[in-house]
Amino acid sequence: MPRYYFNVRHGDRPIPDIEGQELVSIENAWVEAAGSIGDMVKDTFLRSSRARFQMAIEVCEDDRPVLLVKVSLAPDRHG
């Protein structure tokens, strides 16, 4: 079973995943990355609903990048 590493980038701050997870397929890694980045966005937004931020999770199989999930949030108030 392949081992996937989920390296996080929050703004300019990289956070490497040194343990990784064994998953059946890249599709399972996609679900894991999408769920994780959704939780991170929610947590960041709850701390400051006016914050602009960018986050990404780069999924690697061994040392090879295989997937990138990115989110950018910028509130735009009208009126």
mmCIF file of C-alpha atoms in Angstrom, residues 4-38:
data_model
loop_
_atom_site.group_PDB
_atom_site.id
_atom_site.type_symbol
_atom_site.label_atom_id
_atom_site.label_comp_id
_atom_site.label_asym_id
_atom_site.label_seq_id
_atom_site.Cartn_x
_atom_site.Cartn_y
_atom_site.Cartn_z
ATOM 1 C CA TYR A 4 1.279 9.499 1.120
ATOM 2 C CA TYR A 5 2.699 12.591 2.812
ATOM 3 C CA PHE A 6 0.535 15.684 3.299
ATOM 4 C CA ASN A 7 2.814 18.722 3.374
ATOM 5 C CA VAL A 8 0.920 21.833 4.456
ATOM 6 C CA ARG A 9 1.655 25.412 3.473
ATOM 7 C CA HIS A 10 -0.182 28.147 5.378
ATOM 8 C CA GLY A 11 0.803 31.448 3.798
ATOM 9 C CA ASP A 12 4.591 31.294 3.554
ATOM 10 C CA ARG A 13 4.963 28.799 6.388
ATOM 11 C CA PRO A 14 5.664 25.204 5.293
ATOM 12 C CA ILE A 15 4.736 22.344 7.616
ATOM 13 C CA PRO A 16 6.169 19.032 6.397
ATOM 14 C CA ASP A 17 4.446 15.732 7.125
ATOM 15 C CA ILE A 18 7.159 13.385 8.378
ATOM 16 C CA GLU A 19 4.910 10.403 9.163
ATOM 17 C CA GLY A 20 2.566 10.110 6.192
ATOM 18 C CA GLN A 21 -0.344 7.713 5.869
ATOM 19 C CA GLU A 22 -0.756 4.434 4.077
ATOM 20 C CA LEU A 23 -3.751 4.715 1.760
ATOM 21 C CA VAL A 24 -5.168 2.477 -0.929
ATOM 22 C CA SER A 25 -5.056 5.028 -3.760
ATOM 23 C CA ILE A 26 -4.512 8.620 -4.846
ATOM 24 C CA GLU A 27 -8.300 9.049 -4.725
ATOM 25 C CA ASN A 28 -8.213 8.296 -0.991
ATOM 26 C CA ALA A 29 -5.370 10.808 -0.623
ATOM 27 C CA TRP A 30 -7.503 13.420 -2.440
ATOM 28 C CA VAL A 31 -10.400 12.863 -0.007
ATOM 29 C CA GLU A 32 -8.044 13.131 2.972
ATOM 30 C CA ALA A 33 -6.384 16.325 1.651
ATOM 31 C CA ALA A 34 -9.689 17.990 0.753
ATOM 32 C CA GLY A 35 -11.182 17.221 4.176
ATOM 33 C CA SER A 36 -8.068 18.444 5.974
ATOM 34 C CA ILE A 37 -7.851 21.716 4.080
ATOM 35 C CA GLY A 38 -11.568 22.307 4.680
#
